[in-house]
Coordinates of C-alpha atoms in Angstrom, one line a residue:
M1 CA -54.9 -52.6 36.9
K2 CA -54.0 -49.2 38.2
L3 CA -50.5 -50.4 39.0
K4 CA -50.1 -51.5 35.4
K5 CA -51.2 -48.2 34.1
R6 CA -48.8 -46.4 36.4
I7 CA -46.0 -48.7 35.1
L8 CA -46.9 -47.9 31.5
I9 CA -47.1 -44.2 32.1
L10 CA -43.9 -43.8 34.0
P11 CA -41.5 -44.6 31.1
G12 CA -43.3 -42.1 28.9
L13 CA -43.1 -39.5 31.6
I14 CA -39.4 -40.1 31.9
I15 CA -39.0 -39.9 28.2
A16 CA -41.0 -36.7 28.0
I17 CA -38.9 -35.1 30.8
A18 CA -35.7 -36.2 29.1
V19 CA -36.9 -34.6 25.8
I20 CA -37.9 -31.4 27.6
V21 CA -34.5 -31.2 29.4
F22 CA -32.7 -32.0 26.2
F23 CA -34.4 -29.3 24.1
S24 CA -34.0 -26.9 27.1
F25 CA -30.2 -27.7 27.0
V26 CA -30.1 -27.2 23.2
K27 CA -31.9 -24.0 23.5
K28 CA -29.4 -22.8 26.2
I29 CA -26.5 -23.7 23.8
E30 CA -28.3 -21.8 20.9
N31 CA -28.6 -18.8 23.2
F32 CA -25.0 -19.0 24.1
A33 CA -24.0 -19.1 20.5
D34 CA -26.2 -16.2 19.6
Q35 CA -25.2 -13.9 22.4
D36 CA -22.7 -11.0 21.6
I37 CA -19.3 -11.5 22.4
N38 CA -17.7 -9.1 25.1
L39 CA -16.3 -6.4 22.8
N40 CA -16.5 -2.7 22.9
Q41 CA -14.4 -1.9 19.9
E42 CA -12.9 -3.6 16.9
L43 CA -10.4 -6.3 17.7
I44 CA -7.8 -7.9 15.5
F45 CA -7.9 -11.6 16.6
T46 CA -5.2 -14.2 15.5
V47 CA -5.9 -17.9 15.4
P48 CA -2.4 -19.5 15.4
A49 CA -1.6 -22.4 13.2
G50 CA -2.3 -25.7 15.0
T51 CA -4.9 -24.3 17.3
G52 CA -7.3 -27.0 18.3
R53 CA -10.8 -26.6 20.0
T54 CA -9.3 -26.5 23.6
G55 CA -6.8 -23.9 22.3
L56 CA -9.5 -21.7 20.8
E57 CA -11.5 -21.9 24.0
T58 CA -8.5 -20.7 25.9
L59 CA -7.9 -17.8 23.5
L60 CA -11.5 -16.7 23.7
I61 CA -11.4 -16.8 27.5
Q62 CA -8.0 -15.0 27.5
Q63 CA -9.4 -12.2 25.4
K64 CA -12.4 -12.1 27.6
L65 CA -14.7 -12.5 24.6
I66 CA -16.7 -15.1 26.5
E67 CA -16.9 -15.5 30.2
D68 CA -17.7 -19.2 30.4
N69 CA -16.5 -21.8 28.0
R70 CA -18.4 -24.9 29.5
L71 CA -21.0 -24.8 26.7
L72 CA -18.5 -24.2 23.9
P73 CA -17.5 -28.0 23.6
W74 CA -21.3 -28.8 23.4
L75 CA -21.8 -26.2 20.8
F76 CA -19.1 -27.8 18.7
R77 CA -20.7 -31.2 19.1
L78 CA -24.1 -30.0 18.1
Q79 CA -22.9 -27.9 15.2
P80 CA -19.5 -29.4 14.2
E81 CA -19.2 -27.0 11.2
L82 CA -18.5 -24.2 13.6
A83 CA -15.4 -26.2 14.8
K84 CA -13.8 -26.2 11.4
F85 CA -12.0 -22.9 12.1
K86 CA -8.9 -22.0 10.1
A87 CA -5.7 -20.4 11.3
G88 CA -5.5 -16.7 10.4
T89 CA -6.0 -13.1 11.6
Y90 CA -9.5 -11.8 11.7
R91 CA -11.2 -8.5 12.3
L92 CA -13.9 -8.9 15.0
Q93 CA -16.5 -6.1 15.4
K94 CA -18.6 -4.9 18.3
G95 CA -22.0 -6.6 18.2
M96 CA -20.9 -9.9 16.7
S97 CA -22.3 -13.0 18.2
L98 CA -20.2 -16.0 19.1
R99 CA -21.7 -17.9 16.2
A100 CA -20.8 -15.1 13.8
V101 CA -17.2 -15.2 15.2
L102 CA -17.0 -19.0 14.8
Q103 CA -18.4 -18.8 11.3
L104 CA -15.8 -16.2 10.4
F105 CA -13.0 -18.4 11.7
A106 CA -14.4 -21.3 9.7
S107 CA -14.7 -19.2 6.5
G108 CA -11.0 -18.5 6.5
K109 CA -11.7 -14.9 5.4
E110 CA -8.8 -13.2 7.0
T111 CA -8.8 -9.5 7.5
Q112 CA -7.2 -7.3 4.8
F113 CA -4.8 -4.6 5.8
T114 CA -4.0 -1.7 3.5
I115 CA -0.8 0.1 2.8
R116 CA -0.6 3.3 0.6
F117 CA 2.4 4.5 -1.4
V118 CA 1.9 8.0 -3.0
E119 CA 3.1 9.3 -6.3
G120 CA 6.5 11.0 -6.0
S121 CA 7.6 9.1 -2.9
R122 CA 11.1 7.6 -2.7
L123 CA 12.3 4.2 -1.8
S124 CA 13.4 5.6 1.6
D125 CA 9.8 6.7 2.2
W126 CA 8.6 3.2 1.3
S127 CA 11.0 1.6 3.6
K128 CA 9.7 3.6 6.6
I129 CA 6.1 2.8 5.7
L130 CA 6.8 -0.9 5.4
Q131 CA 8.7 -0.8 8.7
N132 CA 5.6 0.6 10.5
A133 CA 3.0 -1.5 8.7
P134 CA 1.1 -3.8 11.1
Y135 CA 1.3 -7.6 10.8
L136 CA 3.8 -7.5 8.0
K137 CA 6.7 -9.8 8.0
H138 CA 9.9 -7.8 7.7
E139 CA 12.5 -9.4 5.3
A140 CA 13.6 -6.5 3.1
E141 CA 15.6 -4.8 5.8
S142 CA 18.0 -7.8 6.2
K143 CA 18.8 -7.7 2.5
T144 CA 21.3 -5.5 0.7
A145 CA 20.1 -3.3 -2.2
Q146 CA 21.5 -5.8 -4.6
E147 CA 20.1 -8.8 -2.9
L148 CA 16.7 -7.2 -3.0
A149 CA 17.1 -6.2 -6.7
D150 CA 18.1 -9.8 -7.4
A151 CA 15.0 -11.1 -5.6
L152 CA 12.8 -8.8 -7.5
G153 CA 14.4 -9.4 -10.9
I154 CA 15.6 -5.9 -11.4
K155 CA 18.2 -5.7 -14.1
E156 CA 21.8 -5.2 -13.2
G157 CA 22.7 -1.6 -13.3
E158 CA 19.1 -0.4 -12.6
S159 CA 18.3 1.1 -9.3
L160 CA 15.5 0.0 -7.0
E161 CA 14.3 3.7 -7.0
G162 CA 11.5 4.3 -9.4
W163 CA 10.7 0.6 -10.0
F164 CA 7.7 0.4 -7.7
Y165 CA 4.1 1.4 -8.7
P166 CA 2.5 3.9 -6.2
D167 CA -0.9 2.6 -5.2
T168 CA -2.9 1.2 -2.3
Y169 CA -2.1 -2.5 -1.6
M170 CA -4.0 -5.1 0.4
Y171 CA -2.3 -7.8 2.4
T172 CA -3.1 -10.4 5.1
A173 CA -1.1 -10.9 8.4
G174 CA 2.2 -12.6 7.7
T175 CA 2.6 -11.4 4.2
S176 CA 6.3 -10.3 3.7
D177 CA 7.4 -6.8 2.7
V178 CA 9.3 -8.4 -0.1
E179 CA 6.2 -9.9 -1.5
L180 CA 4.4 -6.5 -1.4
L181 CA 7.5 -5.0 -3.2
K182 CA 7.2 -7.7 -5.8
R183 CA 3.6 -6.9 -6.5
A184 CA 4.5 -3.2 -6.7
H185 CA 7.3 -3.9 -9.0
N186 CA 5.4 -6.2 -11.3
K187 CA 2.6 -3.6 -11.7
M188 CA 5.2 -0.9 -12.6
K189 CA 6.8 -3.2 -15.1
T190 CA 3.4 -3.9 -16.6
V191 CA 2.5 -0.3 -16.8
L192 CA 5.9 0.9 -18.1
E193 CA 5.9 -1.8 -20.8
Q194 CA 2.5 -0.8 -22.0
E195 CA 3.3 2.8 -22.2
W196 CA 6.6 2.2 -23.8
K197 CA 4.9 0.0 -26.4
N198 CA 2.4 2.8 -27.1
R199 CA 4.8 5.8 -26.8
G200 CA 4.9 8.8 -29.1
T201 CA 7.3 8.9 -32.1
S202 CA 10.8 10.4 -32.2
L203 CA 11.4 10.5 -28.4
P204 CA 15.0 10.7 -27.4
Y205 CA 15.0 7.7 -25.1
K206 CA 17.2 4.8 -25.5
N207 CA 15.0 2.4 -23.6
A208 CA 11.9 2.2 -21.3
Y209 CA 14.2 2.7 -18.3
E210 CA 15.2 6.2 -19.5
M211 CA 11.4 7.0 -20.0
L212 CA 10.9 5.9 -16.4
I213 CA 13.7 8.3 -15.2
M214 CA 12.0 11.1 -17.1
A215 CA 8.7 10.2 -15.6
S216 CA 10.1 10.5 -12.1
I217 CA 11.4 14.0 -12.8
I218 CA 8.1 15.1 -14.2
E219 CA 6.5 13.7 -11.0
K220 CA 8.7 15.8 -8.8
E221 CA 8.3 18.9 -10.9
T222 CA 4.5 19.3 -11.0
A223 CA 1.4 17.9 -9.4
I224 CA -0.9 19.7 -11.8
E225 CA -2.4 17.3 -14.3
S226 CA -2.5 19.8 -17.2
E227 CA 1.1 20.7 -16.8
R228 CA 2.7 17.3 -17.0
T229 CA 2.9 17.0 -20.8
K230 CA 4.2 20.6 -21.0
V231 CA 7.0 19.8 -18.4
A232 CA 7.7 16.6 -20.5
S233 CA 8.1 18.8 -23.6
V234 CA 10.6 21.1 -22.0
F235 CA 12.9 18.5 -20.9
L236 CA 12.6 16.5 -24.1
N237 CA 13.2 19.6 -26.2
R238 CA 16.4 20.2 -24.1
L239 CA 17.6 16.6 -24.7
R240 CA 17.1 17.0 -28.4
L241 CA 19.1 20.3 -28.4
K242 CA 21.9 18.7 -26.2
M243 CA 20.9 21.3 -23.4
R244 CA 21.3 20.3 -19.8
L245 CA 18.0 19.6 -18.0
Q246 CA 18.8 22.0 -15.1
T247 CA 16.1 20.6 -12.8
D248 CA 16.2 21.1 -9.0
P249 CA 14.6 17.8 -7.9
T250 CA 17.4 15.9 -9.3
V251 CA 19.9 18.1 -7.5
I252 CA 18.0 17.6 -4.3
Y253 CA 18.0 13.8 -4.8
G254 CA 21.7 13.9 -5.3
L255 CA 22.2 15.8 -2.0
G256 CA 20.5 13.0 -0.1
D257 CA 20.5 13.7 3.8
K258 CA 22.5 17.0 3.1
Y259 CA 19.3 18.6 1.7
T260 CA 17.7 20.7 4.5
G261 CA 14.9 22.3 2.5
T262 CA 17.0 24.9 0.6
I263 CA 19.1 24.6 -2.6
F264 CA 22.2 26.8 -2.3
R265 CA 24.2 28.2 -5.2
S266 CA 27.0 26.0 -4.1
N267 CA 24.8 22.9 -4.5
L268 CA 24.2 23.8 -8.1
T269 CA 28.1 23.8 -8.7
T270 CA 28.9 20.7 -6.8
L271 CA 29.2 17.7 -9.1
T272 CA 27.1 14.7 -8.4
P273 CA 25.6 12.1 -10.7
Y274 CA 22.3 13.8 -10.3
N275 CA 23.3 17.5 -10.6
T276 CA 21.7 18.2 -14.0
Y277 CA 23.1 21.7 -13.9
M278 CA 26.5 20.0 -14.4
I279 CA 25.9 16.7 -16.2
D280 CA 24.6 16.1 -19.7
G281 CA 21.4 14.2 -20.3
L282 CA 19.4 12.2 -17.8
P283 CA 20.5 11.3 -14.3
P284 CA 21.5 7.6 -13.9
T285 CA 18.4 6.5 -12.1
P286 CA 14.9 7.6 -11.4
I287 CA 14.5 10.0 -8.4
A288 CA 11.2 8.9 -7.2
M289 CA 8.2 6.5 -7.9
P290 CA 6.2 8.1 -10.7
G291 CA 2.5 7.6 -11.1
L292 CA 0.6 6.7 -14.3
A293 CA 0.0 10.3 -15.3
S294 CA 3.6 11.2 -15.3
I295 CA 4.6 8.0 -17.1
K296 CA 2.0 8.8 -19.7
A297 CA 3.3 12.4 -20.0
A298 CA 6.8 11.1 -20.5
A299 CA 5.5 8.7 -23.3
H300 CA 3.2 11.3 -24.8
P301 CA 4.7 14.8 -24.3
A302 CA 3.0 18.0 -25.6
V303 CA 4.4 19.2 -28.9
T304 CA 5.9 22.7 -28.0
E305 CA 8.9 24.9 -28.4
Y306 CA 9.2 25.4 -24.6
L307 CA 12.6 25.2 -23.2
Y308 CA 12.1 26.9 -19.7
F309 CA 9.5 26.9 -16.9
V310 CA 9.4 28.5 -13.6
A311 CA 6.9 28.7 -10.7
N312 CA 4.3 31.5 -11.1
G313 CA 3.5 31.8 -7.4
D314 CA -0.1 30.5 -7.8
G315 CA 0.8 26.9 -7.7
G316 CA 1.5 26.5 -11.3
H317 CA 4.3 27.4 -13.8
T318 CA 5.1 29.8 -16.5
F319 CA 6.4 28.2 -19.7
T320 CA 8.7 30.1 -22.1
T321 CA 10.6 29.4 -25.3
N322 CA 13.7 31.7 -24.7
L323 CA 16.0 32.9 -21.9
V324 CA 14.8 36.4 -22.1
A325 CA 11.2 35.5 -21.5
H326 CA 12.3 33.1 -18.8
N327 CA 14.3 35.6 -16.9
K328 CA 11.3 38.0 -17.0
A329 CA 9.1 35.2 -15.6
V330 CA 11.6 34.5 -12.9
T331 CA 11.6 38.3 -11.9
L332 CA 7.8 38.4 -11.8
Y333 CA 7.8 35.2 -9.5
R334 CA 10.3 36.8 -7.2
Q335 CA 8.3 40.0 -7.0
K336 CA 5.2 38.0 -6.2
L337 CA 7.1 36.2 -3.4
K338 CA 8.0 39.5 -1.8
Q339 CA 4.5 40.8 -2.1
D340 CA 3.1 37.8 -0.4
K341 CA 5.4 38.1 2.6

């Protein structure tokens, strides 16, 4: 009788031990999943396309994020949703658990990188920024200016300069620089079309492109918000009166790499398509990427009789309506420069 009892108890005991061992093993796997990865600072981690479970295990070991991968296959079996990771580039933070990392990979929420283009920057500035941007696919540098213009849909005869909207742009790893330029170009087109549609009356522009050229000049002439419409009024008054614009930023642009920080008198008498001391009307293209404030100023200039302006030595400008007053303002500015030395 006792033997029979022992025989009946034994299977139950084996089952109980098995259950205990199983749940102990599950707990071990749970602890493994919930432990922090070995990371002391932020890490950009890439899961290449076609990576399988074994491949991911290898990557995690190579990056020393985990020390032992023997439990990882069991974790994937117990929680298969964690094994549905997607290829991409992810931002891992100190203090993340292995579970959080795998959930991030499964979500497909790749890290976003930012790139900033400021108002008044030139295409040459943008090219350098794009070349140095991390995880960006570089395609623009292999294209000629015309090929890039064709790819972006910029009209024949219009320059790439000025046609990209300065802003902060987000992108994921593997995005091409041409794609970023397309986004910036489309945004500039949208903004320009809207401002052209709502522009003031009796403006001496033949088309929206000329307004873009004017906006780029305004952008380079002043960074003071309250002055932009006044600067616009000076140049538009000059255009109406068939006076030359005589603006230094266009001369500087025309000099290109020859400009060393100082405009010499000889520069003002050397003919280039951008020397507005020698050419009539607007230069042939924009000279920079204007921001919204400058585009709005070009579309809605102040109503003034100003024909001149010069720096006042305090960061702003003195606006005048005639040459005598302008020359006086120039003299005062030069005197202030001497006093400040």
